[in-house]
Short mmCIF file of C-alpha atoms in Angstrom, two decimals:
data_model
loop_
_atom_site.label_atom_id
_atom_site.label_comp_id
_atom_site.label_asym_id
_atom_site.label_seq_id
_atom_site.Cartn_x
_atom_site.Cartn_y
_atom_site.Cartn_z
CA UNK A 1 86.45 101.48 128.51
CA UNK A 2 88.17 100.64 125.26
CA UNK A 3 86.35 100.49 121.96
CA UNK A 4 87.03 97.68 119.52
CA UNK A 5 86.22 96.98 115.89
CA UNK A 6 87.41 94.39 113.40
CA UNK A 7 86.78 93.64 109.74
CA UNK A 8 87.25 90.54 107.63
CA UNK A 9 86.77 91.07 103.91
CA UNK A 10 87.23 89.16 100.67
CA UNK A 11 88.79 92.29 99.18
CA UNK A 12 91.51 94.43 100.78
CA UNK A 13 90.14 97.46 102.64
CA UNK A 14 91.67 100.64 104.01
CA UNK A 15 92.20 100.63 107.79
CA UNK A 16 90.41 103.98 107.75
CA UNK A 17 87.15 102.03 107.59
CA UNK A 18 87.89 100.75 111.11
CA UNK A 19 89.29 104.08 112.32
CA UNK A 20 86.08 105.80 111.24
CA UNK A 21 84.09 103.27 113.29
CA UNK A 22 86.25 104.08 116.33
CA UNK A 23 85.50 107.74 115.72
CA UNK A 24 81.76 107.01 115.75
CA UNK A 25 82.27 105.31 119.13
CA UNK A 26 84.39 108.15 120.49
CA UNK A 27 82.10 108.72 123.48
CA UNK A 28 83.24 105.33 124.76
CA UNK A 29 86.99 105.94 124.64
CA UNK A 30 89.16 108.83 125.74
CA UNK A 31 91.11 109.42 122.54
CA UNK A 32 94.39 108.53 124.25
CA UNK A 33 95.65 106.01 121.70
CA UNK A 34 95.05 103.69 118.77
CA UNK A 35 96.30 100.23 117.84
CA UNK A 36 95.99 98.45 114.49
CA UNK A 37 96.63 94.85 113.45
CA UNK A 38 96.52 94.13 109.72
CA UNK A 39 96.72 90.70 108.11
CA UNK A 40 95.79 88.93 104.87
CA UNK A 41 97.50 91.92 103.33
CA UNK A 42 96.86 93.43 99.93
CA UNK A 43 99.02 95.53 97.66
CA UNK A 44 102.76 94.87 97.38
CA UNK A 45 102.81 92.59 100.42
CA UNK A 46 100.82 89.87 98.63
CA UNK A 47 103.88 89.01 96.55
CA UNK A 48 105.99 88.40 99.66
CA UNK A 49 104.61 85.09 100.90
CA UNK A 50 106.60 83.82 103.86
CA UNK A 51 108.68 86.99 104.23
CA UNK A 52 108.60 88.26 107.84
CA UNK A 53 107.45 91.87 108.15
CA UNK A 54 108.90 94.07 110.87
CA UNK A 55 106.60 96.78 112.29
CA UNK A 56 107.78 99.44 114.70
CA UNK A 57 108.79 102.98 115.55
CA UNK A 58 112.43 104.06 115.42
CA UNK A 59 114.63 107.03 116.07
CA UNK A 60 117.16 107.77 113.36
CA UNK A 61 119.90 106.20 115.49
CA UNK A 62 117.66 103.24 116.26
CA UNK A 63 117.09 102.66 112.57
CA UNK A 64 120.84 102.52 112.01
CA UNK A 65 121.19 100.01 114.83
CA UNK A 66 118.37 97.94 113.34
CA UNK A 67 120.06 97.87 109.93
CA UNK A 68 123.38 96.74 111.39
CA UNK A 69 121.74 94.05 113.50
CA UNK A 70 119.62 92.60 110.69
CA UNK A 71 122.52 92.52 108.26
CA UNK A 72 124.70 90.75 110.81
CA UNK A 73 122.17 87.93 111.18
CA UNK A 74 121.66 87.62 107.44
CA UNK A 75 118.32 89.36 106.78
CA UNK A 76 118.04 91.42 103.59
CA UNK A 77 115.26 93.89 102.84
CA UNK A 78 112.71 92.82 100.20
CA UNK A 79 110.24 95.70 100.50
CA UNK A 80 109.64 98.57 102.91
CA UNK A 81 107.16 101.28 103.75
CA UNK A 82 108.66 104.17 105.70
CA UNK A 83 106.18 106.62 107.17
CA UNK A 84 107.86 109.97 107.65
CA UNK A 85 105.75 112.63 109.31
CA UNK A 86 105.55 116.43 109.15
CA UNK A 87 107.91 118.39 111.38
CA UNK A 88 105.11 119.31 113.75
CA UNK A 89 102.95 116.60 115.30
CA UNK A 90 99.30 117.37 116.14
CA UNK A 91 98.42 118.01 119.80
CA UNK A 92 98.56 114.85 121.88
CA UNK A 93 100.63 112.86 119.36
CA UNK A 94 104.37 112.36 120.05
CA UNK A 95 106.88 113.40 117.39
CA UNK A 96 108.67 110.32 116.03
CA UNK A 97 111.49 109.99 113.54
CA UNK A 98 110.36 106.94 111.54
CA UNK A 99 107.42 104.52 111.49
CA UNK A 100 108.85 101.49 109.70
CA UNK A 101 107.20 98.50 108.02
CA UNK A 102 109.82 96.32 106.32
CA UNK A 103 109.71 92.85 104.79
CA UNK A 104 112.84 90.72 104.90
CA UNK A 105 114.21 87.77 103.00
CA UNK A 106 115.04 84.86 105.29
CA UNK A 107 118.73 83.90 105.55
CA UNK A 108 119.70 81.07 103.20
CA UNK A 109 120.82 78.91 106.11
CA UNK A 110 117.22 78.87 107.35
CA UNK A 111 116.05 76.98 104.24
CA UNK A 112 116.38 73.59 105.93
CA UNK A 113 114.67 74.59 109.18
CA UNK A 114 111.31 73.19 110.24
CA UNK A 115 108.41 75.71 110.27
CA UNK A 116 108.18 75.65 114.07
CA UNK A 117 111.87 76.43 114.40
CA UNK A 118 111.52 79.36 112.00
CA UNK A 119 108.56 80.66 114.00
CA UNK A 120 110.50 80.47 117.26
CA UNK A 121 113.52 82.21 115.75
CA UNK A 122 111.39 85.04 114.36
CA UNK A 123 109.87 85.54 117.80
CA UNK A 124 113.32 85.51 119.43
CA UNK A 125 114.52 88.22 117.03
CA UNK A 126 111.49 90.38 117.83
CA UNK A 127 112.13 90.00 121.55
CA UNK A 128 115.82 90.80 121.13
CA UNK A 129 114.99 93.96 119.18
CA UNK A 130 112.48 94.92 121.84
CA UNK A 131 115.14 94.59 124.55
CA UNK A 132 117.62 96.56 122.45
CA UNK A 133 115.08 99.31 122.02
CA UNK A 134 114.22 99.45 125.68
CA UNK A 135 117.89 99.76 126.60
CA UNK A 136 118.41 102.94 124.56
CA UNK A 137 114.80 104.01 123.98
CA UNK A 138 115.37 104.13 120.23
CA UNK A 139 113.16 101.26 118.99
CA UNK A 140 109.61 100.08 119.65
CA UNK A 141 108.98 96.77 117.87
CA UNK A 142 105.40 95.47 117.66
CA UNK A 143 105.65 92.46 115.35
CA UNK A 144 108.02 90.47 113.15
CA UNK A 145 105.96 87.94 111.27
CA UNK A 146 104.80 87.09 107.75
CA UNK A 147 101.61 88.75 106.51
CA UNK A 148 101.21 90.94 109.60
CA UNK A 149 101.52 94.69 110.14
CA UNK A 150 101.00 96.48 113.45
CA UNK A 151 100.76 100.23 114.04
CA UNK A 152 100.30 101.83 117.45
CA UNK A 153 100.44 105.40 118.63
CA UNK A 154 99.35 107.71 121.42
CA UNK A 155 96.64 110.24 120.54
CA UNK A 156 93.13 110.47 119.16
CA UNK A 157 92.62 107.62 116.64
CA UNK A 158 91.34 109.83 113.80
CA UNK A 159 94.03 112.45 114.41
CA UNK A 160 96.74 109.77 114.38
CA UNK A 161 95.30 108.16 111.23
CA UNK A 162 95.26 111.45 109.33
CA UNK A 163 98.74 112.37 110.59
CA UNK A 164 100.22 109.02 109.46
CA UNK A 165 98.09 108.90 106.29
CA UNK A 166 96.80 105.45 107.06
CA UNK A 167 94.54 105.58 104.00
CA UNK A 168 97.51 104.73 101.74
CA UNK A 169 97.05 101.67 99.52
CA UNK A 170 100.10 99.90 100.97
CA UNK A 171 98.12 99.42 104.19
CA UNK A 172 95.01 97.83 102.67
CA UNK A 173 94.23 94.45 104.23
CA UNK A 174 91.49 91.83 104.35
CA UNK A 175 91.69 91.54 108.14
CA UNK A 176 91.78 94.67 110.29
CA UNK A 177 91.68 94.87 114.09
CA UNK A 178 91.47 98.35 115.62
CA UNK A 179 91.34 99.49 119.22
CA UNK A 180 90.85 103.00 120.56
CA UNK A 181 92.41 103.98 123.90
CA UNK A 182 95.77 103.65 125.55
CA UNK A 183 95.93 101.41 128.60
CA UNK A 184 95.35 103.93 131.37
CA UNK A 185 95.56 101.42 134.24
CA UNK A 186 99.34 101.61 133.89
CA UNK A 187 101.96 104.10 132.72
CA UNK A 188 101.51 105.20 129.11
CA UNK A 189 103.44 102.61 127.13
CA UNK A 190 102.81 101.54 123.55
CA UNK A 191 103.53 97.93 124.53
CA UNK A 192 100.40 98.19 126.69
CA UNK A 193 98.23 99.20 123.72
CA UNK A 194 95.94 96.59 122.15
CA UNK A 195 95.94 94.55 119.95
CA UNK A 196 98.51 92.16 121.38
CA UNK A 197 100.37 89.68 119.21
CA UNK A 198 102.36 86.47 119.39
CA UNK A 199 103.29 84.12 116.54
CA UNK A 200 100.40 84.97 114.24
CA UNK A 201 97.76 85.28 116.99
CA UNK A 202 96.30 88.69 117.86
CA UNK A 203 93.63 89.70 120.37
CA UNK A 204 92.21 92.90 121.84
CA UNK A 205 89.93 93.36 124.81
CA UNK A 206 87.31 95.75 126.12
CA UNK A 207 87.31 95.26 129.87
CA UNK A 208 89.63 94.17 132.63
CA UNK A 209 90.98 90.90 133.95
CA UNK A 210 91.23 90.85 137.73
CA UNK A 211 92.79 87.36 137.62
CA UNK A 212 95.78 88.85 135.77
CA UNK A 213 98.47 88.09 138.38
CA UNK A 214 97.97 84.30 138.74
CA UNK A 215 97.59 83.96 134.96
CA UNK A 216 100.76 85.94 134.35
CA UNK A 217 102.65 83.83 136.88
CA UNK A 218 101.44 80.57 135.31
CA UNK A 219 102.36 81.63 131.78
CA UNK A 220 105.72 83.06 132.84
CA UNK A 221 106.58 79.73 134.48
CA UNK A 222 106.10 77.76 131.23
CA UNK A 223 109.63 78.54 130.06
CA UNK A 224 108.44 80.01 126.74
CA UNK A 225 110.32 83.25 125.92
CA UNK A 226 107.30 84.92 124.28
CA UNK A 227 105.29 84.93 127.50
CA UNK A 228 106.69 88.22 128.76
CA UNK A 229 105.98 91.94 128.87
CA UNK A 230 102.53 92.15 130.46
CA UNK A 231 102.27 95.94 130.57
CA UNK A 232 98.52 95.28 130.27
CA UNK A 233 96.30 92.78 132.06
CA UNK A 234 94.69 92.01 128.68
CA UNK A 235 97.86 90.67 127.05
CA UNK A 236 97.32 87.32 128.76
CA UNK A 237 94.25 86.70 126.57
CA UNK A 238 96.58 86.45 123.57
CA UNK A 239 99.05 84.24 125.38
CA UNK A 240 96.38 81.90 126.78
CA UNK A 241 95.12 81.31 123.24
CA UNK A 242 98.68 80.67 122.06
CA UNK A 243 99.38 78.29 124.95
CA UNK A 244 96.14 76.41 124.36
CA UNK A 245 96.87 75.92 120.66
CA UNK A 246 100.63 75.42 120.64
CA UNK A 247 101.15 73.50 123.86
CA UNK A 248 97.82 71.75 124.47
CA UNK A 249 96.89 71.21 120.81
CA UNK A 250 93.34 72.53 121.30
CA UNK A 251 91.45 74.51 118.69
CA UNK A 252 89.49 77.75 119.09
CA UNK A 253 86.29 76.01 120.21
CA UNK A 254 88.05 75.17 123.50
CA UNK A 255 89.12 78.75 124.28
CA UNK A 256 85.99 79.49 126.32
CA UNK A 257 86.38 76.18 128.15
CA UNK A 258 89.82 77.34 129.30
CA UNK A 259 89.11 80.96 130.25
CA UNK A 260 85.49 80.58 131.48
CA UNK A 261 84.88 76.88 132.19
CA UNK A 262 81.40 75.53 132.87
CA UNK A 263 80.30 74.89 136.42
CA UNK A 264 80.91 71.40 137.77
CA UNK A 265 77.21 70.52 137.96
CA UNK A 266 76.81 71.42 134.28
CA UNK A 267 79.83 69.33 133.34
CA UNK A 268 78.24 66.29 135.00
CA UNK A 269 75.70 66.10 132.17
CA UNK A 270 77.82 67.48 129.33
CA UNK A 271 78.54 64.99 126.50
CA UNK A 272 82.27 65.73 126.90
CA UNK A 273 82.13 66.39 130.62
CA UNK A 274 85.04 64.15 131.64
CA UNK A 275 87.48 65.76 129.23
CA UNK A 276 86.26 69.28 129.99
CA UNK A 277 86.69 68.62 133.73
CA UNK A 278 90.26 67.60 133.01
CA UNK A 279 90.87 70.85 131.10
CA UNK A 280 89.27 72.85 133.91
CA UNK A 281 91.51 71.25 136.55
CA UNK A 282 94.68 71.44 134.47
CA UNK A 283 94.13 75.05 133.36
CA UNK A 284 92.48 76.42 136.49
CA UNK A 285 95.11 79.16 136.78
CA UNK A 286 94.14 80.44 133.33
CA UNK A 287 90.53 81.15 134.32
CA UNK A 288 89.76 84.85 133.82
CA UNK A 289 87.71 87.12 136.05
CA UNK A 290 86.08 90.45 135.34
CA UNK A 291 84.05 92.02 132.52
CA UNK A 292 85.49 91.28 129.09
CA UNK A 293 84.75 91.24 125.39
CA UNK A 294 87.63 89.74 123.41
CA UNK A 295 88.06 89.96 119.63
CA UNK A 296 90.88 88.03 118.02
CA UNK A 297 92.43 86.63 114.87
CA UNK A 298 94.15 83.29 114.26
CA UNK A 299 96.92 82.54 111.73
CA UNK A 300 94.39 80.74 109.51
CA UNK A 301 92.49 84.09 109.24
CA UNK A 302 89.55 83.13 111.43
CA UNK A 303 88.13 86.08 113.35
CA UNK A 304 86.30 85.49 116.64
CA UNK A 305 84.57 87.15 119.58
CA UNK A 306 84.03 85.83 123.14
CA UNK A 307 82.52 87.32 126.28
CA UNK A 308 83.10 86.89 130.03
CA UNK A 309 80.92 84.45 131.97
CA UNK A 310 78.38 87.16 132.85
CA UNK A 311 78.50 89.07 129.54
CA UNK A 312 79.24 92.39 131.21
CA UNK A 313 80.61 94.00 128.05
CA UNK A 314 78.67 94.48 124.79
CA UNK A 315 79.71 92.93 121.50
CA UNK A 316 78.03 92.43 118.12
CA UNK A 317 78.90 90.72 114.83
CA UNK A 318 77.22 91.33 111.48
CA UNK A 319 77.74 91.75 107.78
CA UNK A 320 77.15 89.98 104.50
CA UNK A 321 78.95 87.29 102.50
CA UNK A 322 82.40 88.60 101.69
CA UNK A 323 82.40 91.26 104.43
CA UNK A 324 81.82 90.91 108.18
CA UNK A 325 82.54 93.20 111.11
CA UNK A 326 82.94 92.78 114.85
CA UNK A 327 82.30 95.73 117.15
CA UNK A 328 82.02 96.59 120.81
CA UNK A 329 79.03 98.82 119.96
CA UNK A 330 76.19 98.62 117.45
CA UNK A 331 76.98 102.11 116.10
CA UNK A 332 80.47 100.90 115.20
CA UNK A 333 79.03 98.00 113.23
CA UNK A 334 76.61 100.40 111.50
CA UNK A 335 79.53 102.61 110.48
CA UNK A 336 81.49 99.73 108.96
CA UNK A 337 78.68 97.89 107.14
CA UNK A 338 75.56 100.08 106.97
CA UNK A 339 73.92 98.09 104.14
CA UNK A 340 73.85 94.68 105.88
CA UNK A 341 70.73 92.75 106.87
CA UNK A 342 70.54 93.81 110.53
CA UNK A 343 68.13 90.99 111.37
CA UNK A 344 71.09 88.62 110.98
CA UNK A 345 73.32 90.44 113.47
CA UNK A 346 74.68 88.23 116.25
CA UNK A 347 75.33 89.29 119.84
CA UNK A 348 77.32 86.41 121.39
CA UNK A 349 76.16 85.45 124.86
CA UNK A 350 78.24 84.21 127.80
CA UNK A 351 78.59 80.65 126.46
CA UNK A 352 79.23 81.56 122.84
CA UNK A 353 82.18 81.94 120.53
CA UNK A 354 81.29 83.84 117.35
CA UNK A 355 83.53 82.86 114.42
CA UNK A 356 83.87 84.07 110.84
CA UNK A 357 86.14 81.84 108.77
CA UNK A 358 88.52 82.84 105.98
CA UNK A 359 85.77 82.15 103.41
CA UNK A 360 83.75 85.06 104.93
CA UNK A 361 80.44 83.31 104.19
CA UNK A 362 78.68 83.42 107.56
CA UNK A 363 78.88 83.95 111.29
CA UNK A 364 79.11 80.64 113.14
CA UNK A 365 78.17 80.40 116.82
CA UNK A 366 79.88 77.74 118.90
CA UNK A 367 78.39 77.16 122.37
CA UNK A 368 80.13 75.64 125.36
CA UNK A 369 77.13 73.35 125.65
CA UNK A 370 77.86 71.82 122.21
CA UNK A 371 79.44 68.41 121.83
#
């Protein structure tokens, strides 16, 4: 199984706080990989509001190709963090040329574009770079979006973190999602490593989704370019949330009603039963199956956790005003916030969505039985 942990803090924190929690949970993952999603960034990135940030891994030739491509389409560098590594990589970690995190200034001709058009164009550029990289195996592009950084690598999470010096201040963030373990159901591929991301939405999963194929086919048939890839059966959790919000106009409280709808007999007496039946019928091909705990982040900086219909994977949320953590194991939560009031910890059940808002004041539980 994977191991997951996430932090939401009023003050920027080092991602090492989450990596250390993964290390505490090391008996539950095989040390084959690590993925990080950082948002609500601190440090130099705070001054770059609206500037899309490119995160990826490049060969030296790939970096040259990136520079030519971005200049041709009118993007100029505003700030960059280049992670160059020692000549010798630790055992189990591939040797890379450059880990790049670079913020760009939008082209002047984009000034008149609507926000949704800008979002779609940023996604299209990310997908184009991904295809370019796959053609020559010289680029791996994880994200291209404002206020977001993603880092992924094969190897033991703590070993990778020390090798890349992830404790540097330029990587401090108020929202941190971390996952330990490569996706071993498929070939080793960093695009299969959690967290997954699309247009400001990120999720990661501990578990498996045996309804992956029909969900993938439904999403792929929507005609939206971002619904692609699917090297992991968990990537659809991110895309379902995106589809629900962007195409159906539904907020987070409906996510469970889409992926794990209530039984028909329960809906008969539910205050919103008629509408929820309509969602269940319309989105029946998005219903998940299998044991899952999903932790995710929305563009408005809400962090959430949901479980499968039988709660077959553990998950716990706890903390204190200004600092909350989500974890797939209690020991991970203890590592991140040891001085919290543990009597206030929340373990979401099969009907619940646990949410911590951007104010970081409390954990809110939303039940599928609520109006």
